[in-house]
């Protein structure tokens, strides 16, 4: 665990160094960390704040504002379910609830066995095939009960 922490810290440090002198460095730094580690560790906030001469609250405010930044590592699978209007009008709420039930977790949670993280997303550009979701980068449209069960089975694998 300590080893992983030290590794994370040096990854964060090198990403911060890469971007700190650029214009508007905060988002590229957060994107870089999320890409490298799969999440933005809480310990990285003071490092970023100090390097960019911002307050910790300012950095944390940005991390928590954008849904795409995770504060904890994701599961082996990431299921993003569209919660935007077009999907909602086509039964998206029921699909979301069904998937929560089938996976036994709520949005922003990861199953205890680390298999799957469930996240909301606000439009996948697949409105014509609503309700939609994305499992590990694969978009899935027109989700009905049968497709929801299949998605849950794959996500738990
Ligand atoms: S609103 Fe769900 S894909 Fe566009």
mmCIF file of N, CA and C in Angstrom, residues 1-72:
data_model
loop_
_atom_site.group_PDB
_atom_site.id
_atom_site.type_symbol
_atom_site.label_atom_id
_atom_site.label_comp_id
_atom_site.label_asym_id
_atom_site.label_seq_id
_atom_site.Cartn_x
_atom_site.Cartn_y
_atom_site.Cartn_z
ATOM 1 N N UNK A 1 0.843 -1.204 0.000
ATOM 2 C CA UNK A 1 0.000 0.000 0.000
ATOM 3 C C UNK A 1 0.879 1.255 0.000
ATOM 4 N N UNK A 2 1.873 1.230 0.901
ATOM 5 C CA UNK A 2 2.803 2.355 0.987
ATOM 6 C C UNK A 2 3.536 2.547 -0.342
ATOM 7 N N UNK A 3 3.901 1.380 -0.941
ATOM 8 C CA UNK A 3 4.605 1.398 -2.215
ATOM 9 C C UNK A 3 3.740 2.075 -3.293
ATOM 10 N N UNK A 4 2.466 1.658 -3.326
ATOM 11 C CA UNK A 4 1.544 2.230 -4.314
ATOM 12 C C UNK A 4 1.411 3.738 -4.093
ATOM 13 N N UNK A 5 1.348 4.146 -2.836
ATOM 14 C CA UNK A 5 1.240 5.581 -2.515
ATOM 15 C C UNK A 5 2.430 6.360 -3.041
ATOM 16 N N UNK A 6 3.639 5.790 -2.796
ATOM 17 C CA UNK A 6 4.851 6.475 -3.234
ATOM 18 C C UNK A 6 4.874 6.564 -4.751
ATOM 19 N N UNK A 7 4.473 5.470 -5.398
ATOM 20 C CA UNK A 7 4.425 5.483 -6.861
ATOM 21 C C UNK A 7 3.439 6.527 -7.367
ATOM 22 N N UNK A 8 2.249 6.556 -6.737
ATOM 23 C CA UNK A 8 1.255 7.559 -7.121
ATOM 24 C C UNK A 8 1.820 8.960 -6.950
ATOM 25 N N UNK A 9 2.516 9.189 -5.843
ATOM 26 C CA UNK A 9 3.044 10.525 -5.563
ATOM 27 C C UNK A 9 4.047 10.934 -6.638
ATOM 28 N N UNK A 10 4.881 10.002 -7.079
ATOM 29 C CA UNK A 10 5.864 10.413 -8.089
ATOM 30 C C UNK A 10 5.193 10.595 -9.453
ATOM 31 N N UNK A 11 4.144 9.818 -9.729
ATOM 32 C CA UNK A 11 3.383 10.036 -10.979
ATOM 33 C C UNK A 11 2.746 11.421 -10.956
ATOM 34 N N UNK A 12 2.122 11.747 -9.828
ATOM 35 C CA UNK A 12 1.463 13.056 -9.704
ATOM 36 C C UNK A 12 2.500 14.164 -9.883
ATOM 37 N N UNK A 13 3.629 14.005 -9.221
ATOM 38 C CA UNK A 13 4.673 15.029 -9.280
ATOM 39 C C UNK A 13 5.141 15.267 -10.718
ATOM 40 N N UNK A 14 5.354 14.175 -11.459
ATOM 41 C CA UNK A 14 5.863 14.374 -12.818
ATOM 42 C C UNK A 14 4.802 14.995 -13.729
ATOM 43 N N UNK A 15 3.531 14.684 -13.495
ATOM 44 C CA UNK A 15 2.470 15.314 -14.306
ATOM 45 C C UNK A 15 2.369 16.807 -13.970
ATOM 46 N N UNK A 16 2.470 17.109 -12.681
ATOM 47 C CA UNK A 16 2.422 18.517 -12.267
ATOM 48 C C UNK A 16 3.578 19.283 -12.914
ATOM 49 N N UNK A 17 4.780 18.691 -12.869
ATOM 50 C CA UNK A 17 5.954 19.362 -13.453
ATOM 51 C C UNK A 17 5.781 19.585 -14.956
ATOM 52 N N UNK A 18 5.172 18.599 -15.606
ATOM 53 C CA UNK A 18 4.973 18.690 -17.057
ATOM 54 C C UNK A 18 4.101 19.900 -17.438
ATOM 55 N N UNK A 19 3.091 20.211 -16.614
ATOM 56 C CA UNK A 19 2.095 21.205 -17.011
ATOM 57 C C UNK A 19 2.162 22.532 -16.264
ATOM 58 N N UNK A 20 2.887 22.602 -15.174
ATOM 59 C CA UNK A 20 2.741 23.764 -14.286
ATOM 60 C C UNK A 20 3.073 25.109 -14.947
ATOM 61 N N UNK A 21 3.953 25.114 -15.944
ATOM 62 C CA UNK A 21 4.321 26.387 -16.571
ATOM 63 C C UNK A 21 3.440 26.718 -17.774
ATOM 64 N N UNK A 22 2.551 25.810 -18.126
ATOM 65 C CA UNK A 22 1.671 26.059 -19.286
ATOM 66 C C UNK A 22 0.526 26.969 -18.866
ATOM 67 N N UNK A 23 -0.163 27.492 -19.872
ATOM 68 C CA UNK A 23 -1.320 28.315 -19.556
ATOM 69 C C UNK A 23 -2.505 27.406 -19.204
ATOM 70 N N UNK A 24 -3.263 27.757 -18.177
ATOM 71 C CA UNK A 24 -4.423 26.954 -17.771
ATOM 72 C C UNK A 24 -4.050 25.522 -17.454
ATOM 73 N N UNK A 25 -3.148 25.330 -16.494
ATOM 74 C CA UNK A 25 -2.600 23.984 -16.273
ATOM 75 C C UNK A 25 -3.479 23.033 -15.444
ATOM 76 N N UNK A 26 -4.479 23.575 -14.752
ATOM 77 C CA UNK A 26 -5.184 22.711 -13.790
ATOM 78 C C UNK A 26 -5.886 21.520 -14.454
ATOM 79 N N UNK A 27 -6.669 21.792 -15.492
ATOM 80 C CA UNK A 27 -7.397 20.669 -16.103
ATOM 81 C C UNK A 27 -6.466 19.656 -16.765
ATOM 82 N N UNK A 28 -5.437 20.118 -17.512
ATOM 83 C CA UNK A 28 -4.506 19.101 -18.052
ATOM 84 C C UNK A 28 -3.850 18.264 -16.958
ATOM 85 N N UNK A 29 -3.539 18.882 -15.825
ATOM 86 C CA UNK A 29 -2.935 18.111 -14.724
ATOM 87 C C UNK A 29 -3.935 17.077 -14.191
ATOM 88 N N UNK A 30 -5.164 17.520 -13.952
ATOM 89 C CA UNK A 30 -6.168 16.577 -13.423
ATOM 90 C C UNK A 30 -6.449 15.471 -14.443
ATOM 91 N N UNK A 31 -6.539 15.852 -15.726
ATOM 92 C CA UNK A 31 -6.768 14.830 -16.756
ATOM 93 C C UNK A 31 -5.621 13.832 -16.794
ATOM 94 N N UNK A 32 -4.403 14.357 -16.696
ATOM 95 C CA UNK A 32 -3.226 13.486 -16.748
ATOM 96 C C UNK A 32 -3.202 12.508 -15.589
ATOM 97 N N UNK A 33 -3.542 13.006 -14.403
ATOM 98 C CA UNK A 33 -3.534 12.139 -13.218
ATOM 99 C C UNK A 33 -4.625 11.076 -13.334
ATOM 100 N N UNK A 34 -5.806 11.523 -13.753
ATOM 101 C CA UNK A 34 -6.920 10.572 -13.898
ATOM 102 C C UNK A 34 -6.559 9.493 -14.922
ATOM 103 N N UNK A 35 -5.909 9.926 -16.014
ATOM 104 C CA UNK A 35 -5.548 8.969 -17.055
ATOM 105 C C UNK A 35 -4.486 7.985 -16.555
ATOM 106 N N UNK A 36 -3.512 8.512 -15.827
ATOM 107 C CA UNK A 36 -2.405 7.660 -15.375
ATOM 108 C C UNK A 36 -2.827 6.725 -14.246
ATOM 109 N N UNK A 37 -3.626 7.227 -13.316
ATOM 110 C CA UNK A 37 -3.945 6.426 -12.116
ATOM 111 C C UNK A 37 -5.370 5.893 -12.115
ATOM 112 N N UNK A 38 -6.223 6.436 -12.991
ATOM 113 C CA UNK A 38 -7.624 6.010 -13.010
ATOM 114 C C UNK A 38 -8.473 6.805 -12.041
ATOM 115 N N UNK A 39 -7.847 7.677 -11.255
ATOM 116 C CA UNK A 39 -8.571 8.545 -10.323
ATOM 117 C C UNK A 39 -7.633 9.668 -9.883
ATOM 118 N N UNK A 40 -8.208 10.632 -9.173
ATOM 119 C CA UNK A 40 -7.401 11.741 -8.674
ATOM 120 C C UNK A 40 -7.315 11.590 -7.155
ATOM 121 N N UNK A 41 -6.211 11.051 -6.655
ATOM 122 C CA UNK A 41 -6.122 10.798 -5.212
ATOM 123 C C UNK A 41 -6.226 12.096 -4.404
ATOM 124 N N UNK A 42 -6.874 11.992 -3.264
ATOM 125 C CA UNK A 42 -7.042 13.148 -2.393
ATOM 126 C C UNK A 42 -5.680 13.776 -2.047
ATOM 127 N N UNK A 43 -4.648 12.912 -1.900
ATOM 128 C CA UNK A 43 -3.323 13.421 -1.514
ATOM 129 C C UNK A 43 -2.708 14.299 -2.604
ATOM 130 N N UNK A 44 -3.236 14.194 -3.839
ATOM 131 C CA UNK A 44 -2.634 15.000 -4.906
ATOM 132 C C UNK A 44 -3.108 16.454 -4.846
ATOM 133 N N UNK A 45 -4.226 16.696 -4.156
ATOM 134 C CA UNK A 45 -4.800 18.054 -4.141
ATOM 135 C C UNK A 45 -3.823 19.096 -3.564
ATOM 136 N N UNK A 46 -3.228 18.850 -2.372
ATOM 137 C CA UNK A 46 -2.289 19.857 -1.864
ATOM 138 C C UNK A 46 -1.056 20.041 -2.746
ATOM 139 N N UNK A 47 -0.617 18.966 -3.390
ATOM 140 C CA UNK A 47 0.558 19.057 -4.279
ATOM 141 C C UNK A 47 0.248 19.982 -5.451
ATOM 142 N N UNK A 48 -0.913 19.772 -6.044
ATOM 143 C CA UNK A 48 -1.331 20.596 -7.187
ATOM 144 C C UNK A 48 -1.532 22.048 -6.734
ATOM 145 N N UNK A 49 -2.209 22.206 -5.595
ATOM 146 C CA UNK A 49 -2.508 23.551 -5.093
ATOM 147 C C UNK A 49 -1.216 24.339 -4.901
ATOM 148 N N UNK A 50 -0.243 23.706 -4.280
ATOM 149 C CA UNK A 50 1.003 24.418 -4.011
ATOM 150 C C UNK A 50 1.723 24.783 -5.319
ATOM 151 N N UNK A 51 1.760 23.829 -6.236
ATOM 152 C CA UNK A 51 2.480 24.068 -7.494
ATOM 153 C C UNK A 51 1.841 25.193 -8.310
ATOM 154 N N UNK A 52 0.526 25.295 -8.247
ATOM 155 C CA UNK A 52 -0.166 26.288 -9.080
ATOM 156 C C UNK A 52 -0.534 27.552 -8.304
ATOM 157 N N UNK A 53 -0.111 27.581 -7.042
ATOM 158 C CA UNK A 53 -0.419 28.728 -6.201
ATOM 159 C C UNK A 53 -1.933 28.957 -6.071
ATOM 160 N N UNK A 54 -2.632 27.862 -5.866
ATOM 161 C CA UNK A 54 -4.081 27.922 -5.647
ATOM 162 C C UNK A 54 -4.356 27.405 -4.236
ATOM 163 N N UNK A 55 -5.569 27.623 -3.754
ATOM 164 C CA UNK A 55 -5.909 27.025 -2.459
ATOM 165 C C UNK A 55 -6.334 25.572 -2.698
ATOM 166 N N UNK A 56 -6.239 24.771 -1.656
ATOM 167 C CA UNK A 56 -6.709 23.375 -1.773
ATOM 168 C C UNK A 56 -8.194 23.350 -2.123
ATOM 169 N N UNK A 57 -8.948 24.288 -1.551
ATOM 170 C CA UNK A 57 -10.397 24.331 -1.806
ATOM 171 C C UNK A 57 -10.671 24.590 -3.290
ATOM 172 N N UNK A 58 -9.852 25.434 -3.907
ATOM 173 C CA UNK A 58 -10.053 25.716 -5.333
ATOM 174 C C UNK A 58 -9.813 24.457 -6.168
ATOM 175 N N UNK A 59 -8.739 23.760 -5.849
ATOM 176 C CA UNK A 59 -8.433 22.538 -6.610
ATOM 177 C C UNK A 59 -9.510 21.490 -6.351
ATOM 178 N N UNK A 60 -9.838 21.301 -5.096
ATOM 179 C CA UNK A 60 -10.840 20.292 -4.766
ATOM 180 C C UNK A 60 -12.194 20.638 -5.396
ATOM 181 N N UNK A 61 -12.498 21.947 -5.447
ATOM 182 C CA UNK A 61 -13.760 22.379 -6.056
ATOM 183 C C UNK A 61 -13.849 21.928 -7.510
ATOM 184 N N UNK A 62 -12.750 22.008 -8.220
ATOM 185 C CA UNK A 62 -12.755 21.594 -9.628
ATOM 186 C C UNK A 62 -12.877 20.067 -9.724
ATOM 187 N N UNK A 63 -12.137 19.358 -8.880
ATOM 188 C CA UNK A 63 -12.208 17.880 -8.902
ATOM 189 C C UNK A 63 -13.640 17.414 -8.652
ATOM 190 N N UNK A 64 -14.290 18.043 -7.681
ATOM 191 C CA UNK A 64 -15.634 17.552 -7.350
ATOM 192 C C UNK A 64 -16.695 18.085 -8.308
ATOM 193 N N UNK A 65 -16.390 19.168 -9.030
ATOM 194 C CA UNK A 65 -17.373 19.723 -9.968
ATOM 195 C C UNK A 65 -17.559 18.819 -11.186
ATOM 196 N N UNK A 66 -16.464 18.301 -11.705
ATOM 197 C CA UNK A 66 -16.541 17.489 -12.924
ATOM 198 C C UNK A 66 -16.787 16.022 -12.582
ATOM 199 N N UNK A 67 -17.881 15.498 -13.100
ATOM 200 C CA UNK A 67 -18.248 14.110 -12.779
ATOM 201 C C UNK A 67 -17.209 13.107 -13.253
ATOM 202 N N UNK A 68 -16.423 13.501 -14.257
ATOM 203 C CA UNK A 68 -15.486 12.533 -14.816
ATOM 204 C C UNK A 68 -14.301 12.244 -13.901
ATOM 205 N N UNK A 69 -14.033 13.142 -12.968
ATOM 206 C CA UNK A 69 -12.908 12.883 -12.061
ATOM 207 C C UNK A 69 -13.363 11.988 -10.923
ATOM 208 N N UNK A 70 -12.652 10.879 -10.773
ATOM 209 C CA UNK A 70 -12.967 9.961 -9.673
ATOM 210 C C UNK A 70 -12.068 10.271 -8.491
ATOM 211 N N UNK A 71 -12.608 10.084 -7.315
ATOM 212 C CA UNK A 71 -11.790 10.312 -6.120
ATOM 213 C C UNK A 71 -11.273 9.002 -5.541
ATOM 214 N N UNK A 72 -11.744 7.908 -6.108
ATOM 215 C CA UNK A 72 -11.261 6.586 -5.674
ATOM 216 C C UNK A 72 -10.995 5.757 -6.919
#
